[in-house]
Short mmCIF file of N, CA and C in Angstrom, two decimals:
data_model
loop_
_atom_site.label_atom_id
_atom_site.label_comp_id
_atom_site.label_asym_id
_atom_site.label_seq_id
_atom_site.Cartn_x
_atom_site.Cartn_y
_atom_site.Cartn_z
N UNK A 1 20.71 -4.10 12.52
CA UNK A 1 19.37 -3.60 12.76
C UNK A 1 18.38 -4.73 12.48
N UNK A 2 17.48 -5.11 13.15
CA UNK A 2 16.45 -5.73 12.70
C UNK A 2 15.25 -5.06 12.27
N UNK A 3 14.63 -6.30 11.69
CA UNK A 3 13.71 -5.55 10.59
C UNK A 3 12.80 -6.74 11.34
N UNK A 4 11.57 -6.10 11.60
CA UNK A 4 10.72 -7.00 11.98
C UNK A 4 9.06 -6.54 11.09
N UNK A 5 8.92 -7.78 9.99
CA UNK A 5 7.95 -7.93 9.65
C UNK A 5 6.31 -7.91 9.94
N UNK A 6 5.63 -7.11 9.78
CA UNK A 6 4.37 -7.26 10.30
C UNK A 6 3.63 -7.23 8.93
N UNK A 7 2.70 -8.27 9.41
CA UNK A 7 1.91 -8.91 8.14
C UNK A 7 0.31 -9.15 8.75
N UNK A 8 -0.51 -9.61 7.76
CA UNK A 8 -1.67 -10.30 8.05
C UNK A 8 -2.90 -9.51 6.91
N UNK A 9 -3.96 -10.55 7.17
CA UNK A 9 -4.97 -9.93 5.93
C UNK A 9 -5.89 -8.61 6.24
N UNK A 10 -6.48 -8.36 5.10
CA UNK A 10 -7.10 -7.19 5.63
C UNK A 10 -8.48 -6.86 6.85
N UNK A 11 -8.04 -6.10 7.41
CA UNK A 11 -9.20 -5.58 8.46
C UNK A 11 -9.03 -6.64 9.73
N UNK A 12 -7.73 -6.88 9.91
CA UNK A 12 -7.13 -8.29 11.14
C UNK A 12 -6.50 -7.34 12.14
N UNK A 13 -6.25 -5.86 11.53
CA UNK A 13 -6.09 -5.29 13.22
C UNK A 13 -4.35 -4.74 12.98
N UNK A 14 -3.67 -4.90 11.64
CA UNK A 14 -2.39 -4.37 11.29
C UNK A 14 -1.88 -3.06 11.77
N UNK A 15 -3.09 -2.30 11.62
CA UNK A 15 -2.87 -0.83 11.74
C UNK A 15 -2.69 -0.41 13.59
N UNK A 16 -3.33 -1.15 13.76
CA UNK A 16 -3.63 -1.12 15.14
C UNK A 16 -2.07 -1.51 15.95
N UNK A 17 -1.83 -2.31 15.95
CA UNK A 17 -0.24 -3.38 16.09
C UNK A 17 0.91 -2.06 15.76
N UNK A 18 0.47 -2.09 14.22
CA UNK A 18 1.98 -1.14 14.04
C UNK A 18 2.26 0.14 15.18
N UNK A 19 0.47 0.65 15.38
CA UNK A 19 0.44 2.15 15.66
C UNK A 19 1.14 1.47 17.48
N UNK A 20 0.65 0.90 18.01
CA UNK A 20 1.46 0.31 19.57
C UNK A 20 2.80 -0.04 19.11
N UNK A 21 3.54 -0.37 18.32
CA UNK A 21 5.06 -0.58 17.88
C UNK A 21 5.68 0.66 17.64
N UNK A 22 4.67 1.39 17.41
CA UNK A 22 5.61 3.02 17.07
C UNK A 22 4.89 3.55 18.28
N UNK A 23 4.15 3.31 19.57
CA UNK A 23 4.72 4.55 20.53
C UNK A 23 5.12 3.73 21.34
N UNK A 24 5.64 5.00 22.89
CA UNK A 24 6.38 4.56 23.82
C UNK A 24 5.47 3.53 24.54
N UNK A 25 6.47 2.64 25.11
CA UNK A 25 7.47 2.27 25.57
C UNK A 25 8.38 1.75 24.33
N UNK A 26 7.87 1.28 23.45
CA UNK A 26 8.42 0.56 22.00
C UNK A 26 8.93 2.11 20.68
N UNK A 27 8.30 2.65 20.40
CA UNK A 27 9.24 3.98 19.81
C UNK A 27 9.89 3.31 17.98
N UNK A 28 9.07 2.37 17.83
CA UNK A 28 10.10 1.72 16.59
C UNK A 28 9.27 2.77 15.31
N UNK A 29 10.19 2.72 14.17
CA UNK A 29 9.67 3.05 13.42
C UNK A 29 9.26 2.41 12.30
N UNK A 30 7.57 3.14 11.99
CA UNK A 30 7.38 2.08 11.11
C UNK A 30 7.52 2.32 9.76
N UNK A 31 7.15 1.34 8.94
CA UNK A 31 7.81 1.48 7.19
C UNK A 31 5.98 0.83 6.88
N UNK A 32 5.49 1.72 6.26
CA UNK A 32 3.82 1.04 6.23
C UNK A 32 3.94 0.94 4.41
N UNK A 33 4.07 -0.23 3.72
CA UNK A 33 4.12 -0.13 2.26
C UNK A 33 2.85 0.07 1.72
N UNK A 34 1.96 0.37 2.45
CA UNK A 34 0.19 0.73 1.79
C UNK A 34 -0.08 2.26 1.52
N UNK A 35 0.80 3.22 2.77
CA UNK A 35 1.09 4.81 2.46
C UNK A 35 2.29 4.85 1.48
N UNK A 36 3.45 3.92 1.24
CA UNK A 36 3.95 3.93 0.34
C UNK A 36 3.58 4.25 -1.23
N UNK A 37 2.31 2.91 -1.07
CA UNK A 37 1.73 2.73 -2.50
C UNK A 37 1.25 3.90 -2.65
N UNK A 38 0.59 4.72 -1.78
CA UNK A 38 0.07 5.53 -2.09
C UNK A 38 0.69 6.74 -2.34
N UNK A 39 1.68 7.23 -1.94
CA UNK A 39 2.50 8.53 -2.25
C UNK A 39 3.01 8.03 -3.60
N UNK A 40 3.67 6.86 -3.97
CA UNK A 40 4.31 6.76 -5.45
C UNK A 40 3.33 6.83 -6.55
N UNK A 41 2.03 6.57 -5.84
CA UNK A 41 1.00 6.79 -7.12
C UNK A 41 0.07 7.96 -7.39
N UNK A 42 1.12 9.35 -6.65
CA UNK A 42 0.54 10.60 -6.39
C UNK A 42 0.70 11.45 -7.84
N UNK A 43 -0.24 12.16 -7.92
CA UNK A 43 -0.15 12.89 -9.50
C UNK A 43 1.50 12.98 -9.26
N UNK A 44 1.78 13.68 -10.59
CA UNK A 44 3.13 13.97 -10.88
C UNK A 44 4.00 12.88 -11.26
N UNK A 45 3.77 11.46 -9.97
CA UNK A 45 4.99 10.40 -9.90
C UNK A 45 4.92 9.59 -10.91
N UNK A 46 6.05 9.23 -11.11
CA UNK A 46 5.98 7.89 -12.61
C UNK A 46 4.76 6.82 -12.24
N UNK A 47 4.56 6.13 -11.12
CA UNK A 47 3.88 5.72 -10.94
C UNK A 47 2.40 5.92 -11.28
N UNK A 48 2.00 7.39 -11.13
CA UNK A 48 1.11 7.85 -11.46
C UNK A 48 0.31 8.07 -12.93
N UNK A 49 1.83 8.47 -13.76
CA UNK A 49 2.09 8.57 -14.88
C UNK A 49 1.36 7.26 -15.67
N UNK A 50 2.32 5.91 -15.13
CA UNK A 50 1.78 4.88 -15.83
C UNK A 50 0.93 3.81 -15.62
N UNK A 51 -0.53 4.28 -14.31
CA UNK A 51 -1.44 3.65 -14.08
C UNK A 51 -2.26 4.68 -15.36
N UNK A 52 -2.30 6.26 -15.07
CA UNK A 52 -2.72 6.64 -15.90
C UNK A 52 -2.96 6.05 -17.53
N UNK A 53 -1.62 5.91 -17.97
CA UNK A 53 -1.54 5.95 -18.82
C UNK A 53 -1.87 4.02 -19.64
N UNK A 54 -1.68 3.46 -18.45
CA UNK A 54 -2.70 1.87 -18.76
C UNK A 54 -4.02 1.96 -18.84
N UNK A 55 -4.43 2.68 -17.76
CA UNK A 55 -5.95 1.62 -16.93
C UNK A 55 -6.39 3.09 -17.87
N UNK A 56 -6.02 4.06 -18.21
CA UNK A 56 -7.17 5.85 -18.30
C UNK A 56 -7.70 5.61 -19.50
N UNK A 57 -7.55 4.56 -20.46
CA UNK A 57 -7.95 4.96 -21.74
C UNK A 57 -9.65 3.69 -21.62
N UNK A 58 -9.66 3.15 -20.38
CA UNK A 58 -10.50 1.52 -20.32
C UNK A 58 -10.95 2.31 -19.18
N UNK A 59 -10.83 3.16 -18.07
CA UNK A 59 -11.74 3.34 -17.03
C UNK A 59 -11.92 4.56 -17.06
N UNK A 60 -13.05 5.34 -17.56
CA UNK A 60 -13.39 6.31 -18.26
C UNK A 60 -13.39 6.99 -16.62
N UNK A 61 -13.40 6.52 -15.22
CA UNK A 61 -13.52 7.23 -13.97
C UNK A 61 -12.26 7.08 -13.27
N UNK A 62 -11.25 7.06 -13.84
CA UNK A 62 -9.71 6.98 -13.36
C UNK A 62 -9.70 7.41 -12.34
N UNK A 63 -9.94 9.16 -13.24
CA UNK A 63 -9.29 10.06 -12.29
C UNK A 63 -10.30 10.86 -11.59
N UNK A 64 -10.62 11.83 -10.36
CA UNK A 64 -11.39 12.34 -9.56
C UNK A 64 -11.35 13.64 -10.65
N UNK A 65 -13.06 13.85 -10.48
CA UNK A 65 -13.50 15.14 -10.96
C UNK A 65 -12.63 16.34 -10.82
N UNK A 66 -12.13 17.37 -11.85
CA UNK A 66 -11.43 18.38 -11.53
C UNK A 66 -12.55 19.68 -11.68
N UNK A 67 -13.65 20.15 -11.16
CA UNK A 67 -14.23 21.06 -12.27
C UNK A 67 -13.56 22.22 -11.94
N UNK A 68 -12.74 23.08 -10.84
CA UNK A 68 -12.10 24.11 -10.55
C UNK A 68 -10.58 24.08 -11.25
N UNK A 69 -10.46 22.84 -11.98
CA UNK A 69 -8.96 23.43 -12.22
C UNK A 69 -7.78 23.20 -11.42
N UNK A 70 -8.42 22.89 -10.12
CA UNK A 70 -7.23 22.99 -9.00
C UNK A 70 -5.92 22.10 -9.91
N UNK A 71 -6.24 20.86 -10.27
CA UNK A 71 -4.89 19.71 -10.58
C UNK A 71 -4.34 20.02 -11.66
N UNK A 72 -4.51 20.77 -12.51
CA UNK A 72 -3.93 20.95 -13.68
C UNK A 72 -2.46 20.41 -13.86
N UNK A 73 -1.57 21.06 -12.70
CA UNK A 73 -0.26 21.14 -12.88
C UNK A 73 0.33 19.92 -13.34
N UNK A 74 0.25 18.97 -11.94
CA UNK A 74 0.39 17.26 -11.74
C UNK A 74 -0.70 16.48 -12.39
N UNK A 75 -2.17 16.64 -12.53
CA UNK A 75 -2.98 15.60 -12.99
C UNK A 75 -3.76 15.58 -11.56
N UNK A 76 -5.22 14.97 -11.92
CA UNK A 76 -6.38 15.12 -10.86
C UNK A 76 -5.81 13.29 -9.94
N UNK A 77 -6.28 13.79 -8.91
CA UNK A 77 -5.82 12.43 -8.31
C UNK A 77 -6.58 11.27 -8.73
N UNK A 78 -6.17 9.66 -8.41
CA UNK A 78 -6.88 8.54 -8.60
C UNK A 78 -8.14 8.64 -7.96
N UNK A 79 -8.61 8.14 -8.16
CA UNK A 79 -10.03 7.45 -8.22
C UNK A 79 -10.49 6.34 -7.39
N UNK A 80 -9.75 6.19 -6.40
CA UNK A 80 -9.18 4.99 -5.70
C UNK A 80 -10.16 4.04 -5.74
N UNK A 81 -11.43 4.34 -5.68
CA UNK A 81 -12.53 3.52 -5.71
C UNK A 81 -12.49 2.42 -7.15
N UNK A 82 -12.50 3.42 -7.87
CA UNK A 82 -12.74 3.00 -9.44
C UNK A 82 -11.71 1.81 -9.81
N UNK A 83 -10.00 2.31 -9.47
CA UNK A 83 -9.43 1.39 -9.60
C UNK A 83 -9.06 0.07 -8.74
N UNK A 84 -10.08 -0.08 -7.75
CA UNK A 84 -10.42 -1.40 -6.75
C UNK A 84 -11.15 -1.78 -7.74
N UNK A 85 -12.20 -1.43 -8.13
CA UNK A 85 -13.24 -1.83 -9.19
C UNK A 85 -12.75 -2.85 -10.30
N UNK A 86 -11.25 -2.00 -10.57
CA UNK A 86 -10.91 -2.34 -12.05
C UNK A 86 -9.95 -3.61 -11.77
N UNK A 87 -9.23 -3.85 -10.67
CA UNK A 87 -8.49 -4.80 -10.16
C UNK A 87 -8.93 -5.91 -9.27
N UNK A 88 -10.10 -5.70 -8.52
CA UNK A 88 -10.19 -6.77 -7.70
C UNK A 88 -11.63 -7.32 -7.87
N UNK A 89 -11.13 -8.80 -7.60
CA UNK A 89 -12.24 -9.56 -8.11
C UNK A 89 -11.74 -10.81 -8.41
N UNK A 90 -12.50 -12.15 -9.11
CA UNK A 90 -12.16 -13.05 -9.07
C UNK A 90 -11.67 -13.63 -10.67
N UNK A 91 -12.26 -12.76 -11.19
CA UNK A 91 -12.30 -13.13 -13.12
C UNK A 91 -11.11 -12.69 -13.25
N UNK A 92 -10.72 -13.55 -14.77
CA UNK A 92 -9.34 -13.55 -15.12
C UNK A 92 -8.56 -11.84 -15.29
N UNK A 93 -9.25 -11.56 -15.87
CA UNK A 93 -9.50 -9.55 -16.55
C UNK A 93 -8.97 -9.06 -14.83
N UNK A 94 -9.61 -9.47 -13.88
CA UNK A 94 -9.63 -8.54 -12.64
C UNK A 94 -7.98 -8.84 -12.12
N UNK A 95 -7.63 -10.41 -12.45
CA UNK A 95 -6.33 -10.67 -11.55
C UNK A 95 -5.28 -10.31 -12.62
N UNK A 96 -5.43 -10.12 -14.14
CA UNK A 96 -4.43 -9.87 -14.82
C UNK A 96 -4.23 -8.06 -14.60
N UNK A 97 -5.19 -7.03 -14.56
CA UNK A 97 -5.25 -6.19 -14.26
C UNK A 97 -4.51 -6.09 -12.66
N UNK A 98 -4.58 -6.40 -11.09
CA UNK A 98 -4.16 -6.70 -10.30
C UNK A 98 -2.39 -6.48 -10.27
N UNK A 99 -2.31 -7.52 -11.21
CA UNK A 99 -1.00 -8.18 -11.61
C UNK A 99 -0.08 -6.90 -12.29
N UNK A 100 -0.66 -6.47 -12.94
CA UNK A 100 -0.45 -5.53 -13.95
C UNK A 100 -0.16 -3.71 -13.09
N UNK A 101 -0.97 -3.36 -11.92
CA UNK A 101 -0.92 -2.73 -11.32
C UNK A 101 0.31 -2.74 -10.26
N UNK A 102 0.57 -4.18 -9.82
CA UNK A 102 1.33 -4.44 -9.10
C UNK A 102 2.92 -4.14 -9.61
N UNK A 103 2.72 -4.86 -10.47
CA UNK A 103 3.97 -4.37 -11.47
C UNK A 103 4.25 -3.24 -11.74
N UNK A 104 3.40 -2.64 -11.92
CA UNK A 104 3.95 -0.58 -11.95
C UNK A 104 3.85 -0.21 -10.75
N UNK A 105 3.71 -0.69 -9.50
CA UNK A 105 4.01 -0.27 -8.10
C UNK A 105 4.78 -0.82 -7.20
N UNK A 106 4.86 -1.36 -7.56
CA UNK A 106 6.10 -2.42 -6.53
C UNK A 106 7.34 -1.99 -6.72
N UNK A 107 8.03 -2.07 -7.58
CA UNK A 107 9.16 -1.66 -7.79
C UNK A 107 9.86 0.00 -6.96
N UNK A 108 8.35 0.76 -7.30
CA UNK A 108 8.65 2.00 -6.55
C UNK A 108 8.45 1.85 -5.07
N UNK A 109 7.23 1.06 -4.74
CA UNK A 109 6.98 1.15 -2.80
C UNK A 109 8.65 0.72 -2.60
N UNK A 110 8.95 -0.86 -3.06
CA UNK A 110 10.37 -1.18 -2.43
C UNK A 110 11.76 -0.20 -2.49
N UNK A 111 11.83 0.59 -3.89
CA UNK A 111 12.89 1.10 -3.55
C UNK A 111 12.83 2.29 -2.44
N UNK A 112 10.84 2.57 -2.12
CA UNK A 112 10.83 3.76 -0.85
C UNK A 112 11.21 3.06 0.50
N UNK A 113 10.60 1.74 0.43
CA UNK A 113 10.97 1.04 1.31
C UNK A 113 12.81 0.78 1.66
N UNK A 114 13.46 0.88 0.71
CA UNK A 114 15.00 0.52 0.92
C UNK A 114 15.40 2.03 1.55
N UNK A 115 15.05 3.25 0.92
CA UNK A 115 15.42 4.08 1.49
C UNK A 115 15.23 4.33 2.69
N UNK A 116 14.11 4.06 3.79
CA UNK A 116 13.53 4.40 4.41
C UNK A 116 14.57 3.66 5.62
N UNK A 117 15.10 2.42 5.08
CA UNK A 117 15.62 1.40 6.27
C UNK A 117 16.80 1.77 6.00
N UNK A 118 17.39 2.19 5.14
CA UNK A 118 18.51 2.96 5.11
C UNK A 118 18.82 4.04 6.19
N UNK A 119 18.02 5.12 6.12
CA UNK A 119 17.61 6.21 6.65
C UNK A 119 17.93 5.87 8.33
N UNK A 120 16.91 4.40 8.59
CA UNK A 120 16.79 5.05 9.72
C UNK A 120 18.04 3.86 10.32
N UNK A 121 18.53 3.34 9.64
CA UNK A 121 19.86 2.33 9.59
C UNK A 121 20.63 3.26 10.34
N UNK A 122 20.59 4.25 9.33
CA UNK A 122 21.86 5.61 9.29
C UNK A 122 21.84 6.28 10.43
N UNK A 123 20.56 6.27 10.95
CA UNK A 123 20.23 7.20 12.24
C UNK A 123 20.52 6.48 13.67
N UNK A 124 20.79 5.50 13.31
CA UNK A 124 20.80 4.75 14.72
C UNK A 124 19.83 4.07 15.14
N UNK A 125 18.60 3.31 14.66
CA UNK A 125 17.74 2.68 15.26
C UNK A 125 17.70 1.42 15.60
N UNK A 126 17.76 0.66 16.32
CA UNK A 126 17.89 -0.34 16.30
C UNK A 126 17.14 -1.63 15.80
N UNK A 127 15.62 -1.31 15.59
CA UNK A 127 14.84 -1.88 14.67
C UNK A 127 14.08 -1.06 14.31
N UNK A 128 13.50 -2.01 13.07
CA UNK A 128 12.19 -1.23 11.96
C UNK A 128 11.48 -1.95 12.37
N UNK A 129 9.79 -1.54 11.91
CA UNK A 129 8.66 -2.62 12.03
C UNK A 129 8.25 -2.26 10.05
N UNK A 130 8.23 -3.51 9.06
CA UNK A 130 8.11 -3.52 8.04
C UNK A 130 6.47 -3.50 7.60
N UNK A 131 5.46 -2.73 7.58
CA UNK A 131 4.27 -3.14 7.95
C UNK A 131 3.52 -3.55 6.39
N UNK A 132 3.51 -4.87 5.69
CA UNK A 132 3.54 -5.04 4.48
C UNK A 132 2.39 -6.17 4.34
N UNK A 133 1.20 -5.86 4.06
CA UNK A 133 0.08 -6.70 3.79
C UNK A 133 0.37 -8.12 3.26
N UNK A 134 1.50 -7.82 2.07
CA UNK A 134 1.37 -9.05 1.10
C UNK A 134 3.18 -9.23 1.28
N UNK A 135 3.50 -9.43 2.90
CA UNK A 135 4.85 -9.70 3.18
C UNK A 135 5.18 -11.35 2.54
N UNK A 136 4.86 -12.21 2.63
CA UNK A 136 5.56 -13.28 2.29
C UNK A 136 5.03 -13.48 0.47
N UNK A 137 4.38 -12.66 0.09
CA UNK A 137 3.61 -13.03 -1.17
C UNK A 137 4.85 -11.73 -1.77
N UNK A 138 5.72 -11.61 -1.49
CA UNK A 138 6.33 -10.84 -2.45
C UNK A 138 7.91 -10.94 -1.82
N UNK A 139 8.19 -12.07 -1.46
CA UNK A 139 9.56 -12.62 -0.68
C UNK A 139 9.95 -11.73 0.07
N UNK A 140 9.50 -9.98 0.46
CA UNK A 140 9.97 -9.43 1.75
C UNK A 140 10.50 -10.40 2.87
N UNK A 141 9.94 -11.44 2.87
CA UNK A 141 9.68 -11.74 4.44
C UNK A 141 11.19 -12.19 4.91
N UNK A 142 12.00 -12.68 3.13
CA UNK A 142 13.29 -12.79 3.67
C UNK A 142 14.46 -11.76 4.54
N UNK A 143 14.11 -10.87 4.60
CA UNK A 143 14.80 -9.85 4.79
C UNK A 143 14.30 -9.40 6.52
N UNK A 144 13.62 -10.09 6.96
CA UNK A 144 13.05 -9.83 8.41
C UNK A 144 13.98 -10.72 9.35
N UNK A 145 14.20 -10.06 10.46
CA UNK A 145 14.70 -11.04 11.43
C UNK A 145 13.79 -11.71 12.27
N UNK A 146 12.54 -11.18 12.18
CA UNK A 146 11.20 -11.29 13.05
C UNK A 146 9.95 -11.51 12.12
N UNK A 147 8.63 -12.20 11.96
CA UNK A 147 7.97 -11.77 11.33
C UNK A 147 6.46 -12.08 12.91
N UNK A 148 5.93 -10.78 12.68
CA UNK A 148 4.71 -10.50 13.27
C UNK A 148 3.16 -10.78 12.56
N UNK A 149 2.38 -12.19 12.04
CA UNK A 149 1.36 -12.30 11.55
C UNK A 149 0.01 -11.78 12.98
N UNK A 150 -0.70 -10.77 12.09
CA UNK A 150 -1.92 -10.56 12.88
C UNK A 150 -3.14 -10.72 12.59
N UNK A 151 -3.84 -11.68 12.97
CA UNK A 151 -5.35 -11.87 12.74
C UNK A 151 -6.43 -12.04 13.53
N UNK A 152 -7.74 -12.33 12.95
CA UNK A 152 -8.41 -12.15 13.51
C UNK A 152 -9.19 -13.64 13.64
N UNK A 153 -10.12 -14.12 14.87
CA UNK A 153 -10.48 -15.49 15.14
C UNK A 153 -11.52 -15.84 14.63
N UNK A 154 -12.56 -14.58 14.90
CA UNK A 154 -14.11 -15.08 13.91
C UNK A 154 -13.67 -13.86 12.75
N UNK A 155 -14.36 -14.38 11.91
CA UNK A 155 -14.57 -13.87 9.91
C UNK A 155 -15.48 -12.69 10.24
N UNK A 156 -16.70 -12.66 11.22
CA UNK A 156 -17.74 -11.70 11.18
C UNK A 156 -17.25 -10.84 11.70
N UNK A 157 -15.82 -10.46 12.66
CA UNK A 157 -15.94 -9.27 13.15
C UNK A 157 -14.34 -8.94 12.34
N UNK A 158 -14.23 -9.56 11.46
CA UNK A 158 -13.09 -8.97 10.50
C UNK A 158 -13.75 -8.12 9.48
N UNK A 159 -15.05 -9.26 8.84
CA UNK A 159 -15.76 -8.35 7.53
C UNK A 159 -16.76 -7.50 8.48
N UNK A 160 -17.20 -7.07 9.66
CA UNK A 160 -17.54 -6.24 10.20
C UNK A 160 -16.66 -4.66 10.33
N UNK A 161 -15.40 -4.75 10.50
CA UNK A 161 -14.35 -3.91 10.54
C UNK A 161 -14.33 -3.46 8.95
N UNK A 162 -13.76 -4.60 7.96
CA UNK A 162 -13.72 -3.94 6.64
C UNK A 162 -15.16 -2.87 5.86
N UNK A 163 -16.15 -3.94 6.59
CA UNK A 163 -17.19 -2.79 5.91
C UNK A 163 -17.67 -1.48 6.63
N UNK A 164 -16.83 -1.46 8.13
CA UNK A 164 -16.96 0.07 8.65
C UNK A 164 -16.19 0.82 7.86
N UNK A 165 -14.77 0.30 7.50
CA UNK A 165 -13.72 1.15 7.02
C UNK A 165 -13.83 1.43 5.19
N UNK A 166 -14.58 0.19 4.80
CA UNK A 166 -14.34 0.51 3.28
C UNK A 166 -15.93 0.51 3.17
N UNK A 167 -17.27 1.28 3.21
CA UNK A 167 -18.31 0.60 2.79
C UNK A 167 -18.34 0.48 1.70
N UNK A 168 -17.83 1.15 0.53
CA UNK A 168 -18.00 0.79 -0.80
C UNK A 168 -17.33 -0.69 -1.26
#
């Protein structure tokens, strides 16, 4: 099976690429490690457990307002904003935090990621598309038979895209 890597920085048009790789005429399936990150760091999951239980006692806005009660069971979801806040940036505090996040998530996206190429190993597909932001920054890229970098030519209509999609 090949595994074909798709990479590139943010707001370069990734999403776009993968979503034409997964329909017809092409039909591949994709493995997106950014919905990854995000399901392993869903209340309930260990993941969840131990961003909580780092960043909750230093970012007093972790977690999203509960006032109904609804989350009780699992825990109120992240804060997603708050913890961009708390990780990104250029000061030492922001990349050791970063670092630190990464480390309690990585481990889980990849082993969703192993299952997933397993899965569809098992099923008969003949390739994956690996769709992984920080593919060569985390040696994925060895594991590709293909790697797909996508970007963009001018800077203004990349940070034009990011600040439609993220204005905060």
């Amino acid at each position: 099976m090949l595994l074909i890597g798709l990479t590139g920085s943010i707001a370069t048009g990734k999403s776009t690429v993968s979503s034409l790789l997964g329909q017809p005429p092409h039909s591949l399936p994709i493995i997106d490690a950014d919905l990854l990150a995000r399901k392993v760091a869903e209340p309930g999951t260990r993941g969840y457990k131990k961003i909580v239980n780092y960043f909750g006692p230093t970012t007093p806005d972790l977690l999203q307002e509960d006032p109904d009660g609804k989350f009780k069971e699992h825990g109120a979801p992240l804060n997603r904003p708050a913890l961009g806040r708390r990780v990104f940036g250029d000061s030492d505090e922001r990349k050791r935090d970063r670092k630190i996040l990464g480390t309690i998530l990585h481990p889980y996206v990849r082993l969703e990621m192993a299952k997933a190429v397993l899965y569809y190993y098992l099923t008969g597909h003949w390739a994956v598309v690996l769709d992984i932001p920080l593919l060569f920054e985390s040696g994925l890229d060895i594991f590709c038979g293909t790697v797909v970098v996508v970007a963009v030519s001018d800077p203004a209509t990349q940070m034009k895209r990011l600040q439609e999609r993220d204005p905060h």
